[in-house]
Short mmCIF file of C-alpha atoms and ligand atoms in Angstrom, two decimals:
data_model
loop_
_atom_site.label_atom_id
_atom_site.label_comp_id
_atom_site.label_asym_id
_atom_site.label_seq_id
_atom_site.Cartn_x
_atom_site.Cartn_y
_atom_site.Cartn_z
CA MET U 716 71.81 45.66 2.57
CA THR U 717 70.97 48.99 1.40
CA GLU U 718 70.96 50.13 -2.28
CA GLN U 719 73.73 52.13 -3.97
CA VAL U 720 71.32 55.56 -4.85
CA PRO U 721 73.00 56.06 -8.38
CA PHE U 722 75.21 59.53 -8.35
CA ILE U 723 74.49 60.00 -12.05
CA ASP U 724 72.72 57.46 -14.19
CA LEU U 725 73.60 57.87 -17.09
CA HIS U 726 72.64 54.05 -18.78
CA ALA U 727 68.93 55.34 -17.94
CA GLN U 728 69.11 58.28 -20.17
CA LEU U 729 71.22 56.11 -22.81
CA ALA U 730 67.76 54.12 -22.57
CA ARG U 731 65.86 56.56 -23.97
CA ILE U 732 66.97 57.90 -26.88
CA ARG U 733 68.95 54.97 -27.29
CA GLY U 734 66.17 54.14 -30.71
CA PRO U 735 66.82 57.41 -32.19
CA LEU U 736 70.65 57.65 -31.32
CA GLU U 737 70.76 54.81 -33.24
CA GLU U 738 70.10 55.69 -36.49
CA ARG U 739 70.77 59.57 -35.46
CA LEU U 740 74.31 57.41 -36.11
CA ALA U 741 73.79 54.92 -38.86
CA ALA U 742 73.24 57.46 -41.19
CA ILE U 743 76.48 59.46 -40.05
CA PHE U 744 78.10 55.89 -40.52
CA GLU U 745 76.91 56.41 -44.39
CA HIS U 746 77.70 60.01 -45.22
CA CYS U 747 81.44 59.64 -43.25
CA ARG U 748 81.77 63.10 -42.73
CA PHE U 749 83.32 62.55 -39.82
CA ILE U 750 84.28 66.23 -38.68
CA MET U 751 81.89 68.63 -39.76
CA GLY U 752 79.86 66.74 -41.34
CA PRO U 753 75.94 68.14 -41.29
CA GLU U 754 74.90 67.51 -37.68
CA ILE U 755 77.40 70.09 -36.74
CA ALA U 756 75.49 72.59 -38.29
CA GLU U 757 72.20 71.76 -37.31
CA MET U 758 73.44 70.91 -33.26
CA GLU U 759 74.80 74.20 -33.64
CA ALA U 760 71.06 76.01 -34.83
CA SER U 761 69.76 74.21 -32.16
CA LEU U 762 71.88 75.48 -29.38
CA ALA U 763 71.13 79.01 -30.72
CA GLU U 764 67.90 78.39 -30.40
CA HIS U 765 68.04 77.00 -27.25
CA ALA U 766 70.45 79.96 -25.59
CA GLY U 767 68.40 82.64 -27.90
CA VAL U 768 71.90 83.89 -29.37
CA SER U 769 72.75 84.12 -33.14
CA GLN U 770 75.70 82.76 -32.84
CA VAL U 771 77.01 79.22 -31.49
CA VAL U 772 80.13 78.10 -32.45
CA SER U 773 80.72 74.39 -31.31
CA CYS U 774 84.17 72.71 -30.30
CA SER U 775 86.08 70.07 -28.53
CA SER U 776 85.13 70.85 -24.63
CA GLY U 777 84.51 73.12 -22.54
CA THR U 778 87.96 74.48 -21.61
CA ASP U 779 88.80 74.99 -25.32
CA ALA U 780 84.68 77.17 -25.04
CA LEU U 781 87.14 78.96 -22.73
CA LEU U 782 90.47 79.20 -24.34
CA LEU U 783 88.38 80.39 -28.36
CA PRO U 784 87.20 84.17 -26.79
CA LEU U 785 90.23 84.56 -24.83
CA MET U 786 92.29 84.51 -27.69
CA ALA U 787 89.78 85.81 -30.08
CA ARG U 788 90.35 89.08 -27.66
CA GLY U 789 93.93 88.36 -27.85
CA ILE U 790 93.93 88.39 -24.47
CA GLY U 791 97.81 87.67 -23.46
CA PRO U 792 101.11 88.74 -21.20
CA GLY U 793 99.72 91.49 -18.98
CA ASP U 794 96.70 91.43 -18.62
CA ALA U 795 94.88 90.44 -15.66
CA VAL U 796 91.34 88.13 -16.17
CA PHE U 797 89.60 88.26 -13.28
CA THR U 798 87.62 84.45 -12.32
CA THR U 799 86.67 82.95 -8.57
CA PRO U 800 88.90 80.42 -7.31
CA PHE U 801 86.19 77.73 -6.28
CA THR U 802 85.44 76.60 -9.97
CA PHE U 803 86.92 73.45 -12.00
CA VAL U 804 90.51 74.53 -12.97
CA ALA U 805 89.72 74.79 -16.65
CA THR U 806 88.07 77.99 -15.95
CA ALA U 807 91.30 79.79 -15.09
CA GLU U 808 93.97 77.73 -16.86
CA VAL U 809 92.69 79.12 -19.95
CA ILE U 810 93.49 82.49 -19.19
CA SER U 811 97.28 81.34 -17.81
CA LEU U 812 97.13 79.82 -21.58
CA THR U 813 96.68 83.22 -23.15
CA GLY U 814 99.54 84.08 -20.74
CA ALA U 815 97.48 86.56 -19.32
CA THR U 816 97.35 86.38 -15.36
CA PRO U 817 94.29 85.27 -13.67
CA VAL U 818 92.99 87.60 -10.52
CA PHE U 819 90.96 85.43 -7.70
CA VAL U 820 88.43 86.56 -6.07
CA ASP U 821 86.16 85.89 -2.95
CA ILE U 822 82.86 84.29 -4.15
CA ARG U 823 79.80 84.50 -1.80
CA GLU U 824 78.62 82.34 0.42
CA ASP U 825 75.16 82.31 -0.10
CA THR U 826 75.62 80.91 -3.67
CA PHE U 827 78.51 80.50 -4.87
CA ASN U 828 79.78 82.29 -7.15
CA ILE U 829 82.06 84.99 -7.91
CA ASP U 830 80.96 88.31 -5.83
CA PRO U 831 81.08 91.39 -7.37
CA GLU U 832 81.41 93.78 -4.22
CA ARG U 833 84.99 91.72 -4.03
CA LEU U 834 85.61 92.44 -7.79
CA GLY U 835 85.83 96.33 -8.07
CA GLU U 836 88.05 95.63 -5.14
CA ALA U 837 89.91 93.57 -6.94
CA ILE U 838 89.51 95.95 -10.22
CA GLY U 839 90.59 99.43 -7.71
CA ARG U 840 94.15 96.83 -6.88
CA VAL U 841 94.60 96.08 -10.13
CA LEU U 842 95.10 99.12 -11.12
CA ALA U 843 96.96 101.35 -8.12
CA ASP U 844 99.26 98.11 -8.60
CA GLY U 845 99.48 99.29 -11.89
CA GLU U 846 101.59 96.46 -13.31
CA LEU U 847 98.72 94.78 -14.98
CA ARG U 848 95.55 95.56 -17.32
CA PRO U 849 92.88 95.00 -15.79
CA ALA U 850 90.89 92.91 -19.49
CA ALA U 851 89.05 90.56 -18.83
CA VAL U 852 85.37 88.68 -16.08
CA ILE U 853 84.90 84.58 -16.33
CA PRO U 854 82.23 84.79 -14.00
CA VAL U 855 81.20 80.79 -13.68
CA ASP U 856 77.83 79.57 -12.53
CA LEU U 857 78.83 77.69 -10.20
CA PHE U 858 76.56 74.08 -9.91
CA GLY U 859 74.14 75.25 -12.23
CA LEU U 860 73.32 78.93 -10.85
CA PRO U 861 73.80 81.62 -12.79
CA ALA U 862 76.53 84.19 -11.90
CA ASP U 863 75.05 87.50 -10.69
CA TYR U 864 75.44 89.07 -14.08
CA ALA U 865 73.41 92.40 -13.68
CA ALA U 866 76.03 93.54 -11.71
CA ILE U 867 78.92 92.19 -13.21
CA ASP U 868 78.08 93.62 -16.65
CA SER U 869 77.55 97.02 -14.79
CA ILE U 870 81.00 97.02 -13.23
CA ALA U 871 82.75 95.20 -16.45
CA ARG U 872 81.22 98.50 -18.51
CA GLU U 873 82.73 100.51 -15.87
CA HIS U 874 86.02 99.27 -17.07
CA GLY U 875 85.73 98.17 -19.96
CA LEU U 876 86.64 94.42 -19.08
CA PHE U 877 85.27 92.04 -21.27
CA VAL U 878 83.03 89.32 -20.19
CA ILE U 879 82.94 85.48 -20.27
CA GLU U 880 80.76 83.96 -18.89
CA ASP U 881 81.73 80.52 -17.41
CA ALA U 882 78.09 77.96 -18.52
CA ALA U 883 79.68 74.78 -18.41
CA GLN U 884 78.08 73.60 -15.30
CA SER U 885 74.48 76.05 -16.22
CA PHE U 886 73.20 75.07 -20.00
CA GLY U 887 69.10 75.28 -19.30
CA ALA U 888 69.15 77.42 -16.39
CA ARG U 889 68.13 80.40 -16.27
CA CYS U 890 67.55 84.39 -14.69
CA GLN U 891 64.80 87.16 -15.62
CA GLY U 892 63.87 84.90 -18.02
CA ARG U 893 66.75 85.37 -20.16
CA PRO U 894 68.92 81.58 -20.41
CA ALA U 895 72.56 80.52 -19.52
CA GLY U 896 74.35 81.12 -22.14
CA SER U 897 73.05 84.62 -23.24
CA PHE U 898 75.09 86.13 -20.35
CA GLY U 899 78.03 87.60 -21.13
CA HIS U 900 79.63 89.24 -24.69
CA VAL U 901 80.48 85.18 -24.99
CA ALA U 902 79.22 81.87 -23.12
CA ALA U 903 81.62 79.27 -22.59
CA THR U 904 79.71 75.52 -22.07
CA SER U 905 80.47 71.64 -21.91
CA PHE U 906 79.14 68.49 -23.26
CA PHE U 907 81.66 66.75 -20.66
CA PRO U 908 79.12 63.86 -19.92
CA ALA U 909 78.54 64.38 -16.63
CA LYS U 910 77.59 67.51 -17.17
CA PRO U 911 73.58 68.01 -17.35
CA LEU U 912 73.43 69.02 -21.18
CA GLY U 913 76.00 66.02 -22.20
CA CYS U 914 77.90 64.11 -24.95
CA TYR U 915 79.85 60.79 -24.85
CA GLY U 916 82.58 62.05 -24.97
CA ASP U 917 84.27 65.67 -24.84
CA GLY U 918 82.71 68.32 -26.52
CA GLY U 919 81.87 71.75 -26.00
CA ALA U 920 80.72 75.58 -27.79
CA VAL U 921 80.46 79.07 -26.90
CA PHE U 922 77.43 81.24 -27.73
CA THR U 923 77.45 84.96 -29.05
CA ASP U 924 75.70 87.14 -30.68
CA ASP U 925 78.75 89.47 -31.83
CA GLY U 926 78.83 88.37 -35.54
CA LYS U 927 82.83 89.23 -36.17
CA LEU U 928 84.16 87.60 -32.59
CA ALA U 929 82.15 84.55 -33.89
CA GLU U 930 84.14 84.41 -37.16
CA ARG U 931 86.97 84.70 -35.22
CA MET U 932 86.66 82.19 -33.38
CA ARG U 933 85.68 80.09 -36.49
CA SER U 934 89.20 80.24 -37.49
CA ILE U 935 90.42 79.69 -34.37
CA ARG U 936 89.11 76.38 -34.18
CA VAL U 937 90.45 75.02 -37.14
CA HIS U 938 94.01 76.72 -37.34
CA GLY U 939 93.29 80.32 -37.78
CA GLU U 940 92.37 79.24 -41.28
CA GLY U 941 91.12 81.94 -43.77
CA ARG U 942 89.14 80.86 -46.56
CA ASP U 943 90.77 77.19 -45.91
CA ARG U 944 92.95 75.43 -43.52
CA TYR U 945 95.48 76.20 -45.91
CA GLU U 946 95.18 80.07 -45.48
CA ASN U 947 96.57 80.81 -42.18
CA VAL U 948 95.63 84.41 -40.91
CA ARG U 949 95.84 83.32 -37.07
CA ILE U 950 97.73 81.28 -34.91
CA GLY U 951 95.03 78.89 -33.46
CA VAL U 952 94.25 75.30 -32.92
CA ASN U 953 92.38 72.02 -33.70
CA ALA U 954 89.57 72.64 -31.53
CA ARG U 955 86.72 70.83 -33.90
CA MET U 956 83.69 68.62 -31.83
CA ASP U 957 82.60 65.36 -33.13
CA THR U 958 80.19 65.11 -35.62
CA ILE U 959 79.11 61.90 -33.53
CA GLN U 960 79.02 63.99 -30.73
CA ALA U 961 77.14 66.86 -32.54
CA ALA U 962 74.31 63.29 -33.08
CA VAL U 963 74.08 62.70 -29.19
CA ILE U 964 73.94 66.20 -28.02
CA LEU U 965 70.36 66.56 -31.24
CA GLU U 966 69.14 63.69 -29.39
CA LYS U 967 69.21 64.47 -25.75
CA LEU U 968 68.40 68.31 -26.52
CA LYS U 969 64.68 66.47 -27.02
CA ILE U 970 64.44 65.66 -23.66
CA PHE U 971 66.23 67.84 -21.88
CA PRO U 972 63.82 70.12 -20.93
CA ASP U 973 61.78 67.46 -18.99
CA GLU U 974 65.82 66.03 -17.77
CA ILE U 975 65.97 69.73 -16.44
CA ALA U 976 61.91 70.09 -14.99
CA ARG U 977 62.89 66.43 -13.15
CA ARG U 978 65.77 68.02 -12.29
CA GLN U 979 63.91 71.39 -10.50
CA GLU U 980 61.29 68.76 -8.61
CA VAL U 981 64.38 66.97 -7.06
CA ALA U 982 66.06 69.86 -5.71
CA ASP U 983 62.86 71.12 -4.41
CA HIS U 984 62.94 67.41 -2.66
CA TYR U 985 66.23 68.28 -0.51
CA GLN U 986 64.95 71.47 0.24
CA ALA U 987 61.90 70.01 1.80
CA THR U 988 63.38 67.71 3.55
CA LEU U 989 66.91 68.23 4.09
CA ASP U 990 66.57 71.98 4.88
CA GLY U 991 68.02 72.43 8.82
CA ALA U 992 69.90 69.67 8.99
CA VAL U 993 72.83 71.15 6.16
CA ARG U 994 72.68 74.05 4.47
CA VAL U 995 70.82 73.17 1.59
CA PRO U 996 72.23 75.92 -1.76
CA ARG U 997 69.31 79.39 -2.06
CA VAL U 998 68.37 80.31 -5.36
CA PRO U 999 68.00 84.00 -5.08
CA ASP U 1000 65.00 85.36 -7.21
CA GLY U 1001 64.53 85.25 -10.53
CA TYR U 1002 67.03 83.03 -11.05
CA GLN U 1003 65.86 78.92 -12.08
CA SER U 1004 69.54 76.47 -11.60
CA SER U 1005 69.69 73.92 -14.01
CA TRP U 1006 71.48 71.64 -10.95
CA ALA U 1007 74.73 70.66 -12.26
CA CYS U 1008 75.30 70.11 -8.65
CA TYR U 1009 73.33 69.98 -5.08
CA SER U 1010 76.22 71.43 -2.94
CA VAL U 1011 75.08 72.14 0.70
CA LEU U 1012 77.20 72.58 3.58
CA HIS U 1013 78.59 71.49 7.37
CA ASP U 1014 80.20 71.84 9.32
CA GLN U 1015 81.39 67.92 9.77
CA ARG U 1016 81.14 67.47 7.19
CA ASP U 1017 83.97 64.72 6.51
CA ALA U 1018 81.63 62.61 9.19
CA LEU U 1019 78.76 63.36 7.11
CA VAL U 1020 80.35 61.81 3.57
CA ALA U 1021 81.13 58.77 5.02
CA HIS U 1022 78.21 58.29 6.85
CA LEU U 1023 76.53 58.85 4.37
CA ARG U 1024 78.19 56.47 2.21
CA GLU U 1025 78.02 53.46 5.22
CA HIS U 1026 74.62 54.25 4.12
CA GLY U 1027 74.59 53.89 -0.13
CA VAL U 1028 74.86 57.58 -0.26
CA PRO U 1029 77.31 58.59 -2.84
CA THR U 1030 79.18 62.62 -2.16
CA ALA U 1031 81.29 64.29 -4.29
CA ILE U 1032 83.73 67.59 -3.43
CA TYR U 1033 83.33 70.52 -5.00
CA TYR U 1034 85.55 71.71 -4.72
CA PRO U 1035 88.80 70.74 -1.99
CA ILE U 1036 91.16 72.93 -3.16
CA PRO U 1037 90.03 76.87 -4.44
CA LEU U 1038 92.84 77.48 -6.77
CA HIS U 1039 94.14 79.89 -5.17
CA GLN U 1040 96.16 76.93 -2.93
CA GLN U 1041 97.04 75.11 -5.53
CA GLN U 1042 100.64 74.66 -6.32
CA ALA U 1043 100.21 75.19 -10.05
CA TYR U 1044 99.08 78.79 -9.34
CA ARG U 1045 101.86 79.27 -5.53
CA ASP U 1046 103.84 81.58 -8.16
CA LEU U 1047 100.69 83.68 -7.39
CA GLY U 1048 101.30 84.35 -3.63
CA TYR U 1049 97.92 84.03 -2.07
CA ALA U 1050 98.86 83.97 1.52
CA PRO U 1051 96.15 82.14 3.63
CA GLY U 1052 93.18 83.23 4.42
CA SER U 1053 93.31 85.70 1.41
CA LEU U 1054 89.46 84.32 0.05
CA PRO U 1055 88.22 83.15 2.98
CA VAL U 1056 84.73 82.62 1.97
CA ALA U 1057 85.87 80.30 -1.12
CA GLU U 1058 88.26 79.02 1.25
CA SER U 1059 85.47 77.91 4.47
CA CYS U 1060 83.33 76.54 1.38
CA ALA U 1061 85.89 74.33 0.69
CA LYS U 1062 85.73 72.77 4.25
CA ARG U 1063 82.51 72.40 4.38
CA ILE U 1064 80.63 72.02 1.01
CA PHE U 1065 79.85 68.10 -1.07
CA SER U 1066 76.93 67.58 -3.72
CA LEU U 1067 74.53 65.29 -3.17
CA PRO U 1068 73.52 63.15 -5.92
CA ILE U 1069 71.20 64.67 -8.95
CA HIS U 1070 69.94 63.69 -11.96
CA ALA U 1071 66.74 62.94 -14.05
CA TYR U 1072 66.62 59.10 -12.79
CA LEU U 1073 66.24 59.36 -9.39
CA SER U 1074 63.74 57.51 -7.89
CA GLU U 1075 61.11 58.43 -5.31
CA GLN U 1076 62.42 55.47 -2.82
CA HIS U 1077 66.25 57.40 -4.02
CA LEU U 1078 65.10 60.53 -2.35
CA GLU U 1079 63.72 58.59 0.00
CA ALA U 1080 67.21 57.20 1.06
CA VAL U 1081 69.01 59.82 0.35
CA SER U 1082 67.05 62.02 3.09
CA GLU U 1083 67.15 59.55 5.86
CA ALA U 1084 70.15 58.66 5.25
CA VAL U 1085 71.21 62.03 6.31
CA HIS U 1086 68.77 62.54 8.93
CA SER U 1087 70.44 59.30 10.60
CA PHE U 1088 73.97 60.86 10.77
CA PRO U 1089 74.71 61.28 14.57
CA ASP U 1090 74.65 65.70 14.66
CA GLY U 1091 76.55 67.40 17.59
CA PHE U 1092 79.54 65.68 17.61
C1 LIG Z 2076 84.01 71.07 -16.58
C2 LIG Z 2076 84.33 72.78 -16.57
C3 LIG Z 2076 84.82 73.02 -17.55
C4 LIG Z 2076 85.82 72.67 -18.55
O1 LIG Z 2076 84.71 71.14 -19.57
P1 LIG Z 2076 85.56 70.30 -20.17
O2 LIG Z 2076 84.55 69.89 -21.36
O3 LIG Z 2076 85.75 69.15 -19.43
O4 LIG Z 2076 86.57 70.86 -20.91
C5 LIG Z 2076 85.10 74.69 -17.58
N1 LIG Z 2076 84.56 75.21 -16.17
C6 LIG Z 2076 83.81 74.42 -15.48
C7 LIG Z 2076 82.71 75.72 -14.37
C8 LIG Z 2076 83.41 73.44 -15.85
O5 LIG Z 2076 82.80 72.75 -14.44
#
């Protein structure tokens, strides 16, 4: 029997923070301020420091962290919001929820992120069509690698687009020394337990240096409140994060830099042992990934994944169906082959285990399993 390599190990991580976390939880059980307790402000301040921004608005999920800035900006019917089809559905879903129209832009095969050249072309097509107004772009830092913000920002400036960084997977990453969460006009992250920085339930946060925007998002987070929640100055939602979840994030932030460094070691190991056997991910110069996922390409993906499973190596497929091919988006009318890079990656991609609690034996088991695949059939 081969021992199973854990795809993610929340038990090992919990063992490391358990003592101080239980003290924090005991303090919350003393004050009983379960909604917007003092731990929320403490966490927001700590996150602001990590992301290098002045304003952090915590909220109930990564999905809400994307929705709040769209609502605060007044994005709605008639607006085109450009994004990648190769992402978790939430990125596009929030666009549709506001009544705006998602416009999917193909990705680059080497980074899996939105292709700035294709973005320029897509804006041109929307302008030529004349039906929608180009309003915003949501680049996703897929698998933890920040998108190409230098190129995206210059296109966005030219067309007056609002830029929302979907940093749900990239908290802890950097580009030219700048932390993920500091790109665009505003950034959104998720604290879903499996993300690089996860809580013990749902949670998320929005990051910005725009104080006015942050103020609107804080209002929308609590039903569009004015001076208090019984004065409603705009339409909002209930999107607060629980105090208990903030305690988890506060304790996890203490070990987070160390965990990110360990994820990088795992990625380095995979790069050294797997390059050639699979198409390993490329991190462009000046970038550091948070390695939310270690995603590789292989032409016989399904056979290789089955082989790995037999050898105790779990895998996952992010994402098997690009969003423009999902039934939910059938009405947008994208023909097969319209976003060829995303469609091709969806057929060949899979993710290997990556987290801070993989042992050297686990890593060797992964590379042995990959190399024992009878390639070439
Ligand atoms: C996880 C994720 C989200 C949504 O986050 P939730 O906290 O699950 O709502 C949005 N975008 C991307 C790219 C994600 O990976």
